[in-house]
Short mmCIF file of C-alpha atoms in Angstrom, two decimals:
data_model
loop_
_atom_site.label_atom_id
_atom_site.label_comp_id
_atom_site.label_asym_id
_atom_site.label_seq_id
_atom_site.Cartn_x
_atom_site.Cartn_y
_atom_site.Cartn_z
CA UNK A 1 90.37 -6.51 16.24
CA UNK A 2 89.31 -4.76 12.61
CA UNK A 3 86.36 -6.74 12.65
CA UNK A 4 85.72 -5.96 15.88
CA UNK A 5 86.24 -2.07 15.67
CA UNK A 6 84.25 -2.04 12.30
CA UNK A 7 81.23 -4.10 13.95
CA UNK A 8 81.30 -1.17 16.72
CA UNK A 9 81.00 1.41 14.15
CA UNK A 10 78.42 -0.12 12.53
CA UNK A 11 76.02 -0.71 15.60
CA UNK A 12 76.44 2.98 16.79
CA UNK A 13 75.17 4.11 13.54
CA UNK A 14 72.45 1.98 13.80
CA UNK A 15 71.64 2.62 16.73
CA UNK A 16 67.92 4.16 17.34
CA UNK A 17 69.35 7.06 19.68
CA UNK A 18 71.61 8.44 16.68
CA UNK A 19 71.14 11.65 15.09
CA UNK A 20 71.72 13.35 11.82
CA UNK A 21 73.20 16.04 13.43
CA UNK A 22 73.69 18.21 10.68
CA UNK A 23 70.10 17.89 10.33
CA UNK A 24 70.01 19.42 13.65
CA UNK A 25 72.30 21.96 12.63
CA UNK A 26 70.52 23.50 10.10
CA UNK A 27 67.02 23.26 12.11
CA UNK A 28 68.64 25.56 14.52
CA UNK A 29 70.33 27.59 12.20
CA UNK A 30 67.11 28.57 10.52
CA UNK A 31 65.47 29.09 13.79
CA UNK A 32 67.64 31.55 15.10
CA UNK A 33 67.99 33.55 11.13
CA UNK A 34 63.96 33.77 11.32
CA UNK A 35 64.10 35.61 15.15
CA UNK A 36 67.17 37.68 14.22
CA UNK A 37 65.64 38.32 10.31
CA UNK A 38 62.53 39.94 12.28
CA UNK A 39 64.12 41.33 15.13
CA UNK A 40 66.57 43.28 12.66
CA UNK A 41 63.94 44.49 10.18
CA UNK A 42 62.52 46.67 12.77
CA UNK A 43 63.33 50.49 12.94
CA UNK A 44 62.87 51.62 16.41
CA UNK A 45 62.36 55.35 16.68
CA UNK A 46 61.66 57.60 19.50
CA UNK A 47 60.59 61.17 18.81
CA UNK A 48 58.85 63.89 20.84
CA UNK A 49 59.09 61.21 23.82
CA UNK A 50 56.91 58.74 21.77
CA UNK A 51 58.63 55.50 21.39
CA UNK A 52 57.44 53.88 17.72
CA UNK A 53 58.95 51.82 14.69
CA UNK A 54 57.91 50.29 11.28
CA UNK A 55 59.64 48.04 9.33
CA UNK A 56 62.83 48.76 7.33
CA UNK A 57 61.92 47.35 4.51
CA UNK A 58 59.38 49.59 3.44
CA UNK A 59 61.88 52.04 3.36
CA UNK A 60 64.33 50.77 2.10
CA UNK A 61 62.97 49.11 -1.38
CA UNK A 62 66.65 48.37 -3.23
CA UNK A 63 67.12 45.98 -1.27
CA UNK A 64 63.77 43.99 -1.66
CA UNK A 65 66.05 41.19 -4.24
CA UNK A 66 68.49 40.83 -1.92
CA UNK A 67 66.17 39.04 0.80
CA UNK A 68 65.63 36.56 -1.46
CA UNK A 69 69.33 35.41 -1.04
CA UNK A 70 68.32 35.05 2.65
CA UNK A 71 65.34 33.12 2.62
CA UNK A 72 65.42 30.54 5.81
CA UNK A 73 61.87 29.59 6.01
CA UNK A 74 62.60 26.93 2.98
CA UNK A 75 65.24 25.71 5.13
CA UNK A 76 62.99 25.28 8.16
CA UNK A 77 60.34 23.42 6.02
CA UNK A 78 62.58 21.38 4.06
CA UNK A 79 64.52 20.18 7.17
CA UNK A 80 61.21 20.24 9.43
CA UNK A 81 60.57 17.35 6.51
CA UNK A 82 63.71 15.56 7.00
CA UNK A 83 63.09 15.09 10.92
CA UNK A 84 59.10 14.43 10.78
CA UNK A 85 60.04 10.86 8.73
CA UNK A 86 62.75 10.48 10.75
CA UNK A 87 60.76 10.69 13.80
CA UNK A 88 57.74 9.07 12.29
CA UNK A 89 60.11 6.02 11.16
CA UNK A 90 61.47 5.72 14.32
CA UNK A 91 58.20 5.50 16.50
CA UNK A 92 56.23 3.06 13.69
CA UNK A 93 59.65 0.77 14.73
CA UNK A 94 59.17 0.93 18.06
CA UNK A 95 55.12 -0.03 18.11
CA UNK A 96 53.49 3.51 17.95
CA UNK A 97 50.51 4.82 15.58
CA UNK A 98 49.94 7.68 13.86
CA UNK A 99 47.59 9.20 16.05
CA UNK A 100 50.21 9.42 19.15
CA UNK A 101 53.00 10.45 16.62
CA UNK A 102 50.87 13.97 16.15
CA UNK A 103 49.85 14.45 19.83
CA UNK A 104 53.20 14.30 21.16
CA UNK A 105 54.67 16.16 17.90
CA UNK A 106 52.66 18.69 18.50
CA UNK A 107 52.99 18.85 22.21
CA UNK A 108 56.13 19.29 21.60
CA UNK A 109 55.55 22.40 19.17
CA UNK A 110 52.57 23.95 21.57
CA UNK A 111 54.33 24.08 24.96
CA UNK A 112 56.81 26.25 24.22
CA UNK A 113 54.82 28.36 22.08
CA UNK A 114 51.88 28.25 25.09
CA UNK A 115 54.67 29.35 27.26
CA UNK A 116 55.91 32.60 25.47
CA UNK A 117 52.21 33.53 25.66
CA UNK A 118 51.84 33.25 29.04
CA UNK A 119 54.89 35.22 29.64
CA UNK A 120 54.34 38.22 27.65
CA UNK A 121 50.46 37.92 29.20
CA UNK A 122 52.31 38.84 33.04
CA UNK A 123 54.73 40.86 31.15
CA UNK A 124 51.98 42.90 29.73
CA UNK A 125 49.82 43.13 32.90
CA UNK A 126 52.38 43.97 34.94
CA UNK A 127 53.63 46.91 32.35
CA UNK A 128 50.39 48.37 32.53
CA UNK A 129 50.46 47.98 36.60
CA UNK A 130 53.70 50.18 36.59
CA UNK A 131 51.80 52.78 33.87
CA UNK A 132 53.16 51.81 30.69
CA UNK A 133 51.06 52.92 27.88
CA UNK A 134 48.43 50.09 26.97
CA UNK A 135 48.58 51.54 23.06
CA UNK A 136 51.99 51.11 23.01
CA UNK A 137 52.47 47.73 25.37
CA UNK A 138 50.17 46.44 22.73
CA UNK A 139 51.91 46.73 19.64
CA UNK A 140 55.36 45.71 21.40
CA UNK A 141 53.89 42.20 22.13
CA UNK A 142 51.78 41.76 18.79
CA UNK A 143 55.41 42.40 17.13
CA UNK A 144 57.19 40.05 20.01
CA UNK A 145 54.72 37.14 18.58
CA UNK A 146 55.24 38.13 15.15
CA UNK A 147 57.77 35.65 14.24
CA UNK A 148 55.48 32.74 15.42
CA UNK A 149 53.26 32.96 12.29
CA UNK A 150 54.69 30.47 10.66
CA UNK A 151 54.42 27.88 13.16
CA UNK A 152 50.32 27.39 12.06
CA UNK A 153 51.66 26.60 8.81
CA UNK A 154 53.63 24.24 10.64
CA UNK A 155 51.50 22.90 12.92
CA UNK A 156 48.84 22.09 10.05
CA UNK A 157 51.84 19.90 8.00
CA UNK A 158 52.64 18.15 11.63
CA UNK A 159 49.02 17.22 11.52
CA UNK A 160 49.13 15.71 7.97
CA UNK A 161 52.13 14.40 7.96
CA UNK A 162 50.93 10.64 8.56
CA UNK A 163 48.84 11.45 4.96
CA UNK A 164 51.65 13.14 3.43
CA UNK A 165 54.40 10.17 4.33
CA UNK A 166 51.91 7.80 2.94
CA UNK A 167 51.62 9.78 -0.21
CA UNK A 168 55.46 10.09 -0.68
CA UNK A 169 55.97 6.42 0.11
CA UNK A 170 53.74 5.79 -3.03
CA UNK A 171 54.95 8.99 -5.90
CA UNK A 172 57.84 10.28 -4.44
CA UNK A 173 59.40 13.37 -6.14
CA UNK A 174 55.95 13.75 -7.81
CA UNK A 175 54.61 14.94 -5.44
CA UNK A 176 55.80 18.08 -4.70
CA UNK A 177 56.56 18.61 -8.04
CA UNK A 178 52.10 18.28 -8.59
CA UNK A 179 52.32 21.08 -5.20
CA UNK A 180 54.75 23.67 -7.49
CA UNK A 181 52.37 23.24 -10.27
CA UNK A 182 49.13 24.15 -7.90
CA UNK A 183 51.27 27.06 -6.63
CA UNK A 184 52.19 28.68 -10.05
CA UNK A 185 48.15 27.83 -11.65
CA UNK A 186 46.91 29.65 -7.96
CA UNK A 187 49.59 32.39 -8.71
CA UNK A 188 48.45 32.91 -12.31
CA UNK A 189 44.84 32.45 -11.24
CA UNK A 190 45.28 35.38 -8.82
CA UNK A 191 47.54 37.91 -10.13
CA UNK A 192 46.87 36.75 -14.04
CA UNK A 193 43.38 36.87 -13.90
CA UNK A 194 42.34 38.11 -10.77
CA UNK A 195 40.25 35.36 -9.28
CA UNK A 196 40.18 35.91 -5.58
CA UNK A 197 41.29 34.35 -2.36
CA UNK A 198 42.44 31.35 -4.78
CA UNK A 199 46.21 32.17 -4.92
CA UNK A 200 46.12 32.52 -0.77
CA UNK A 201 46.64 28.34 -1.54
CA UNK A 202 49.77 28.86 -2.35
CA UNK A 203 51.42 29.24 1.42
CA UNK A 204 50.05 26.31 2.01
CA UNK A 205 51.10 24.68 -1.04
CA UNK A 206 54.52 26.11 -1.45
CA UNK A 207 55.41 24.67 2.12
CA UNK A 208 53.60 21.66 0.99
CA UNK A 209 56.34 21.07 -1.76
CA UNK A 210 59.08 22.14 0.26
CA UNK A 211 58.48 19.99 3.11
CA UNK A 212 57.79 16.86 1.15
CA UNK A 213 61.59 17.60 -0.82
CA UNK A 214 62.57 16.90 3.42
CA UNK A 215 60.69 13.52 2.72
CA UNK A 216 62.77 12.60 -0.72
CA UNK A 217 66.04 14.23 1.07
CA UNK A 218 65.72 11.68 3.44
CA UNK A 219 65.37 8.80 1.06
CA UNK A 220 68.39 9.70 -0.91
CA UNK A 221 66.09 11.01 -3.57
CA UNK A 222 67.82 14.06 -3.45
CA UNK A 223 71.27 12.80 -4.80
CA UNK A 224 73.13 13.42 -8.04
CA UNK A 225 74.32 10.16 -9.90
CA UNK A 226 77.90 9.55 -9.13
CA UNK A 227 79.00 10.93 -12.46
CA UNK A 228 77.47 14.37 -10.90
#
């Protein structure tokens, strides 16, 4: 009956349909932190019957070091790593190609996104059927879709992915180590010596590096020796 039991346990973590649900976990967790981080960092104000706003942190510059205690977008890229090989692993087993990996991976990004738009498109035209101010409608849904800029960044690594896999499979934690090194020569480049546009590489880059660590968490690259 031990054997038994233990042969269970071992076939329903094998299975194809399990998770890594922490994995999930944090996905979801950084999800939400990036809506409510933007949602927060608004100042609404309403004076002389004009409704308006800017952003707190302009205002309030002491706390500028704290943020970087809360940065989630790492999380979101380094995780977003994680599940693309997972997912990627899983269709390669059952038969499926790269090409049909990024179509319905990004489906799966676009639809929702295609559907917000939509919705603050009828929003927006019926708001300006009741009389709403068109100046002000405006900038409410430019800052409503403000939190989706990150999702081109996203969208371009979905696209690479297949490359980027491939080039992990061969270097492994070189590779984004190479991407930190672009980032910080693009940084100095730009802010060292001034050379233009060159140091806008580095959101690409940085993300890069970040989402190919989700690659080398996956692989148990990540670990500490056991005398860690």
């Amino acid at each position: 009956m031990r054997g038994l039991a233990a042969m269970v346990r071992d076939l329903a973590v094998r299975t194809p349909d399990s998770r890594e649900r922490n994995v999930d976990m944090w996905r979801a967790l950084a999800i939400c932190l990036v809506v409510l981080g933007h949602w927060f960092v608004v100042a609404v104000t309403y004076r002389g019957g004009r409704l308006s706003g800017y952003n707190a942190l302009d205002v309030l510059t002491w706390i500028d070091p704290v943020t970087w205690l809360f940065q989630v977008m790492p999380i979101f890229f380094l995780v977003g790593g994680y599940a693309g090989s997972a997912s990627m692993a899983s269709h390669r087993a059952s038969g499926g190609d790269n090409i049909s990996w990024v179509l319905r991976r990004t489906d799966r990004l676009l639809r929702p996104t295609t559907a917000l738009f939509l919705v603050l498109a009828l929003v927006s035209v019926v708001a300006v059927a009741a009389g709403t101010n068109e100046k002000l409608l405006g900038h409410a849904a430019w800052l409503a879709s403000i939190p989706l800029w990150f999702l081109l960044a996203y969208l371009a690594l979905v696209v690479l992915t297949p490359w980027l896999h491939a080039l992990h499979r061969r270097a492994g934690l070189a590779v984004p180590v190479v991407m930190v090194v672009i980032v910080a020569v693009a940084d100095l480049l730009r802010r060292g010596l001034h050379v233009p546009i060159v140091g806008l590489s580095t959101y690409l880059f940085a993300w890069l590096a970040i989402y190919q660590l989700g690659f080398c968490w996956r692989d148990g690259l990540l670990r500490k020796p056991p005398r860690h």
